[in-house]
Short mmCIF file of C-alpha atoms in Angstrom, two decimals:
data_model
loop_
_atom_site.label_atom_id
_atom_site.label_comp_id
_atom_site.label_asym_id
_atom_site.label_seq_id
_atom_site.Cartn_x
_atom_site.Cartn_y
_atom_site.Cartn_z
CA MET A 1 45.57 14.55 29.78
CA ASN A 2 44.77 18.36 28.77
CA LYS A 3 40.76 18.59 28.50
CA ASN A 4 41.19 22.06 26.70
CA SER A 5 43.59 20.57 23.82
CA ASN A 6 42.23 19.55 20.72
CA SER A 7 43.25 15.85 20.50
CA TYR A 8 41.41 15.10 24.04
CA ILE A 9 38.17 17.04 22.29
CA ILE A 10 38.58 15.00 19.40
CA ILE A 11 38.47 11.63 21.09
CA TYR A 12 35.67 12.75 23.30
CA SER A 13 33.71 13.74 20.45
CA THR A 14 34.78 10.33 18.82
CA VAL A 15 33.73 8.44 21.47
CA MET A 16 30.54 10.02 21.90
CA VAL A 17 29.60 9.56 18.41
CA VAL A 18 30.17 5.80 18.30
CA VAL A 19 28.12 4.94 21.85
CA VAL A 20 25.09 7.31 20.66
CA ALA A 21 25.45 5.36 17.58
CA ALA A 22 25.73 2.15 19.03
CA LEU A 23 22.44 2.71 21.64
CA LEU A 24 20.57 3.94 18.23
CA ALA A 25 21.97 0.34 16.66
CA VAL A 26 20.78 -1.68 20.01
CA ALA A 27 17.14 0.85 20.27
CA SER A 28 16.58 0.58 16.40
CA LEU A 29 16.93 -3.69 16.04
CA SER A 30 14.96 -4.41 19.66
CA LEU A 31 12.36 -2.36 18.15
CA GLN A 32 12.65 -3.66 14.49
CA GLY A 33 9.87 -6.82 15.43
CA ARG A 34 7.27 -4.52 16.83
CA GLN A 35 7.74 -1.88 13.78
CA ASN A 36 7.55 -4.71 11.03
CA ALA A 37 4.62 -6.00 12.89
CA ASN A 38 2.89 -2.46 12.68
CA ILE A 39 3.33 -2.11 9.39
CA LEU A 40 2.01 -5.39 8.70
CA ASN A 41 -0.90 -4.59 10.38
CA GLU A 42 -1.34 -0.98 8.82
CA LYS A 43 -1.39 -3.49 5.06
CA LYS A 44 -3.89 -5.66 6.43
CA GLN A 45 -6.42 -2.66 7.20
CA ALA A 46 -5.65 -1.16 4.13
CA ILE A 47 -7.07 -3.80 2.74
CA LEU A 48 -9.94 -4.34 4.56
CA ALA A 49 -10.42 -0.47 4.16
CA SER A 50 -10.59 -1.09 0.54
CA LEU A 51 -13.40 -3.29 1.01
CA GLY A 52 -15.38 -0.56 3.25
CA ALA A 53 -14.74 -3.77 5.86
CA GLY A 54 -12.57 -2.00 8.44
CA ASP A 55 -14.65 -3.01 11.52
CA ARG A 56 -13.75 -6.65 9.88
CA ASN A 57 -11.11 -9.48 11.34
CA TYR A 58 -8.34 -9.44 8.82
CA ASP A 59 -7.83 -13.07 9.30
CA GLU A 60 -11.50 -14.31 9.75
CA TYR A 61 -12.28 -12.28 6.65
CA ILE A 62 -9.78 -12.54 3.67
CA THR A 63 -7.78 -15.33 1.84
CA ALA A 64 -4.47 -14.40 0.84
CA TYR A 65 -3.09 -16.61 -2.10
CA ALA A 66 -0.77 -15.76 -5.24
CA VAL A 67 -1.85 -16.25 -8.78
CA ASP A 68 0.46 -17.02 -11.81
CA ALA A 69 1.08 -15.24 -15.04
CA ASN A 70 -1.55 -17.27 -16.81
CA GLY A 71 -3.79 -16.34 -13.57
CA GLN A 72 -3.77 -19.89 -12.03
CA ARG A 73 -3.64 -20.11 -8.17
CA ILE A 74 0.29 -21.40 -6.93
CA GLU A 75 -0.34 -23.88 -4.60
CA GLY A 76 1.60 -23.38 -1.29
CA ILE A 77 1.92 -19.49 -1.36
CA GLY A 78 -0.58 -18.09 1.10
CA GLY A 79 -1.21 -16.08 4.23
CA ASN A 80 1.90 -13.87 5.85
CA GLU A 81 4.02 -15.18 2.77
CA VAL A 82 1.34 -13.47 0.23
CA ILE A 83 1.26 -10.23 2.61
CA GLN A 84 5.26 -10.20 2.74
CA MET A 85 4.88 -9.75 -0.86
CA LEU A 86 3.36 -6.14 -0.82
CA PHE A 87 7.04 -5.54 0.82
CA ASP A 88 8.90 -5.33 -2.19
CA LEU A 89 5.69 -6.30 -4.76
CA ASP A 90 7.82 -4.80 -7.95
CA THR A 91 9.81 -8.02 -7.52
CA ALA A 92 7.41 -10.08 -6.87
CA VAL A 93 5.71 -8.97 -10.14
CA LYS A 94 8.56 -9.11 -12.20
CA GLY A 95 9.08 -12.84 -11.04
CA GLY A 96 5.49 -13.68 -12.37
CA THR A 97 3.69 -13.70 -8.72
CA TYR A 98 0.53 -11.90 -8.32
CA PRO A 99 -0.71 -11.38 -4.75
CA VAL A 100 -4.87 -11.86 -4.76
CA PHE A 101 -6.62 -10.85 -1.44
CA GLU A 102 -9.78 -12.38 -1.10
CA SER A 103 -12.93 -12.00 1.07
CA SER A 104 -15.53 -14.50 2.22
CA ASP A 105 -18.15 -12.92 0.19
CA HIS A 106 -15.58 -13.18 -3.39
CA ARG A 107 -14.56 -9.78 -3.39
CA TYR A 108 -10.93 -9.43 -4.29
CA VAL A 109 -8.40 -7.22 -3.47
CA LEU A 110 -5.08 -6.12 -6.11
CA PRO A 111 -2.19 -4.47 -4.96
CA VAL A 112 -1.73 -1.25 -7.38
CA SER A 113 1.62 0.47 -7.66
CA GLY A 114 3.20 3.07 -9.97
CA LYS A 115 5.15 6.68 -9.70
CA GLY A 116 3.57 10.04 -8.55
CA LEU A 117 5.40 13.19 -9.03
CA TRP A 118 7.58 12.78 -6.59
CA GLY A 119 8.10 9.34 -5.44
CA PRO A 120 6.54 5.88 -5.49
CA ILE A 121 3.08 5.60 -5.11
CA TRP A 122 1.13 2.56 -4.14
CA GLY A 123 -2.88 0.90 -3.07
CA TYR A 124 -5.24 -1.61 -3.31
CA VAL A 125 -8.05 -1.90 -5.48
CA ALA A 126 -10.85 -3.99 -4.65
CA LEU A 127 -12.99 -5.70 -7.22
CA ASP A 128 -17.07 -6.80 -6.86
CA GLY A 129 -17.20 -10.62 -7.76
CA ASP A 130 -17.98 -10.00 -11.37
CA MET A 131 -14.10 -8.81 -11.70
CA ASN A 132 -15.22 -5.48 -13.36
CA THR A 133 -16.96 -3.70 -10.85
CA LEU A 134 -15.11 -1.45 -8.58
CA ALA A 135 -15.84 -1.96 -4.55
CA GLY A 136 -13.29 0.46 -3.54
CA VAL A 137 -10.21 1.78 -3.22
CA VAL A 138 -7.01 2.91 -0.83
CA PHE A 139 -4.34 4.83 -2.32
CA ASP A 140 -0.87 6.05 -0.28
CA HIS A 141 2.26 7.79 -1.52
CA ALA A 142 5.93 8.38 -0.13
CA GLY A 143 5.77 12.24 -0.55
CA GLU A 144 3.25 13.77 -3.07
CA THR A 145 2.52 17.53 -2.78
CA PRO A 146 0.34 18.30 0.36
CA GLY A 147 -3.11 20.08 -0.91
CA LEU A 148 -2.43 18.59 -4.21
CA GLY A 149 -1.26 15.86 -5.56
CA ALA A 150 -1.61 14.51 -1.74
CA GLU A 151 -5.20 13.91 -2.23
CA ILE A 152 -5.24 10.85 -3.70
CA ALA A 153 -4.87 9.40 0.19
CA THR A 154 -7.74 11.43 1.39
CA PRO A 155 -11.43 9.21 1.53
CA LYS A 156 -12.85 12.28 -0.34
CA PHE A 157 -10.84 11.29 -3.64
CA GLN A 158 -10.94 7.42 -3.15
CA ALA A 159 -14.45 7.57 -2.80
CA GLU A 160 -15.19 8.76 -6.52
CA PHE A 161 -14.14 4.69 -7.02
CA PRO A 162 -16.66 2.66 -6.20
CA GLY A 163 -19.21 1.92 -9.27
CA LYS A 164 -16.49 2.64 -11.43
CA THR A 165 -15.64 -0.68 -14.22
CA ILE A 166 -12.48 -1.23 -15.58
CA PHE A 167 -14.08 -3.45 -18.50
CA GLU A 168 -15.78 -1.79 -21.81
CA GLY A 169 -17.33 -4.85 -22.82
CA SER A 170 -15.20 -7.62 -23.11
CA GLU A 171 -12.44 -4.66 -23.31
CA PHE A 172 -10.40 -3.78 -20.80
CA VAL A 173 -9.94 -0.21 -20.18
CA SER A 174 -9.01 0.05 -16.53
CA VAL A 175 -10.39 3.70 -14.91
CA LYS A 176 -8.91 7.18 -15.88
CA LEU A 177 -7.82 10.03 -13.93
CA ARG A 178 -9.36 13.01 -16.35
CA LYS A 179 -8.39 16.58 -15.93
CA GLY A 180 -11.16 18.69 -15.94
CA GLY A 181 -13.97 16.09 -15.09
CA ALA A 182 -14.92 12.79 -16.08
CA THR A 183 -16.65 12.77 -19.67
CA GLU A 184 -20.70 12.38 -19.27
CA ALA A 185 -19.40 9.66 -22.59
CA ASN A 186 -16.98 7.39 -20.30
CA ILE A 187 -18.71 8.54 -16.74
CA ALA A 188 -18.50 4.20 -16.42
CA HIS A 189 -14.58 4.56 -16.51
CA GLU A 190 -13.25 8.02 -15.50
CA VAL A 191 -13.04 10.03 -12.08
CA ASP A 192 -12.11 13.55 -11.58
CA ALA A 193 -8.47 14.21 -11.98
CA ILE A 194 -6.73 16.14 -8.93
CA SER A 195 -6.99 19.84 -9.58
CA GLY A 196 -3.17 20.82 -9.41
CA GLY A 197 -2.18 17.59 -9.24
CA THR A 198 -1.54 16.66 -12.60
CA LYS A 199 1.28 14.39 -12.83
CA THR A 200 -0.26 12.61 -9.69
CA SER A 201 -3.18 12.38 -11.71
CA ASP A 202 -1.57 11.05 -14.67
CA GLY A 203 0.83 8.55 -12.59
CA VAL A 204 -2.62 6.80 -10.71
CA THR A 205 -4.25 6.17 -14.03
CA ALA A 206 -1.27 4.72 -15.17
CA MET A 207 -0.62 2.79 -12.01
CA LEU A 208 -4.34 1.05 -12.19
CA TYR A 209 -4.04 0.53 -15.98
CA ASN A 210 -0.23 -1.27 -15.82
CA SER A 211 -1.24 -3.24 -12.19
CA LEU A 212 -4.97 -4.32 -12.88
CA ASN A 213 -3.60 -5.53 -16.82
CA ASN A 214 -1.34 -7.88 -14.88
CA TYR A 215 -4.45 -9.64 -13.74
CA LEU A 216 -6.43 -10.07 -17.27
CA PRO A 217 -5.13 -13.85 -16.85
CA PHE A 218 -7.11 -14.36 -13.57
CA PHE A 219 -9.99 -11.87 -14.27
CA ALA A 220 -10.46 -14.80 -17.27
CA ALA A 221 -10.45 -17.40 -15.47
CA ARG A 222 -12.80 -16.56 -12.34
CA ARG A 223 -15.21 -15.54 -15.39
CA GLU A 224 -14.64 -18.56 -16.65
CA ALA A 225 -14.45 -20.49 -13.73
CA ALA A 226 -18.15 -18.71 -12.71
CA ALA A 227 -19.99 -19.70 -15.86
CA VAL A 228 -19.40 -22.98 -15.60
CA SER A 229 -20.65 -23.13 -12.13
CA ALA A 230 -23.49 -21.27 -13.11
CA GLN A 231 -24.17 -24.32 -16.09
CA ALA A 232 -23.90 -26.55 -13.74
CA GLN A 233 -26.13 -25.51 -10.26
CA PRO A 234 -29.40 -26.05 -12.21
CA ALA A 235 -28.61 -29.70 -12.66
CA GLU A 236 -27.51 -29.99 -9.35
CA GLU A 237 -30.30 -28.50 -7.99
CA GLN A 238 -32.98 -29.93 -10.01
CA ALA A 239 -34.53 -32.84 -7.26
CA PRO A 240 -35.53 -36.18 -8.94
CA VAL A 241 -39.36 -36.26 -9.51
CA THR A 242 -41.35 -38.98 -7.42
CA GLU A 243 -44.18 -40.59 -8.73
CA VAL A 244 -47.56 -40.66 -6.72
CA SER A 245 -49.87 -43.25 -6.71
CA ASN A 246 -53.66 -43.15 -5.96
CA GLU A 247 -53.70 -46.75 -5.09
#
């Protein structure tokens, strides 16, 4: 065959494309397991980071389970099955299944997801045992503007959230990012919006409200359980009275 002919060039190019594509496909498949393991580990580390417990062992420190739309724990769903829901959180939520990650010191991490200016945003919100006070947050994004909306993924921005509360009395208000800065009147429920990142800030506000709103029955159930436990505690701790004889 004439190596200078058009047909030779076309055939040669086609063969090379097929070979390279096949090699890339084989490499991708062979590395897929390792890639998924790395992504899974990244999610576990983000959950720990939201609790300020990055040095802890996830499997020893965290119990994963799911609750239904009534806030009740779903039996038979736990462990890696729950964390796998994070790969397609929207589908799990639409199906009325909500992942919960509970630490051994009884704090709770809830996944949140929403939309920023340029694409998806997501994260993890850690709550203290009162189901009201934020212990910490971790946020990430797919393509927000560097130096502007992308600031949601920085430790400096996330450090504004611990100590904020999501209830005003019995009313769920979530936490809002306010343009121009948090107001004194609502300082407990507001943080400063990102300068120049209004759309991303609004996206985070909506993400927090909409995602945490799904867990309101769970918050109520946990508070009710805590109240029942508190009422029963004195009776359980009361020791029987033993009369002492002077004889």
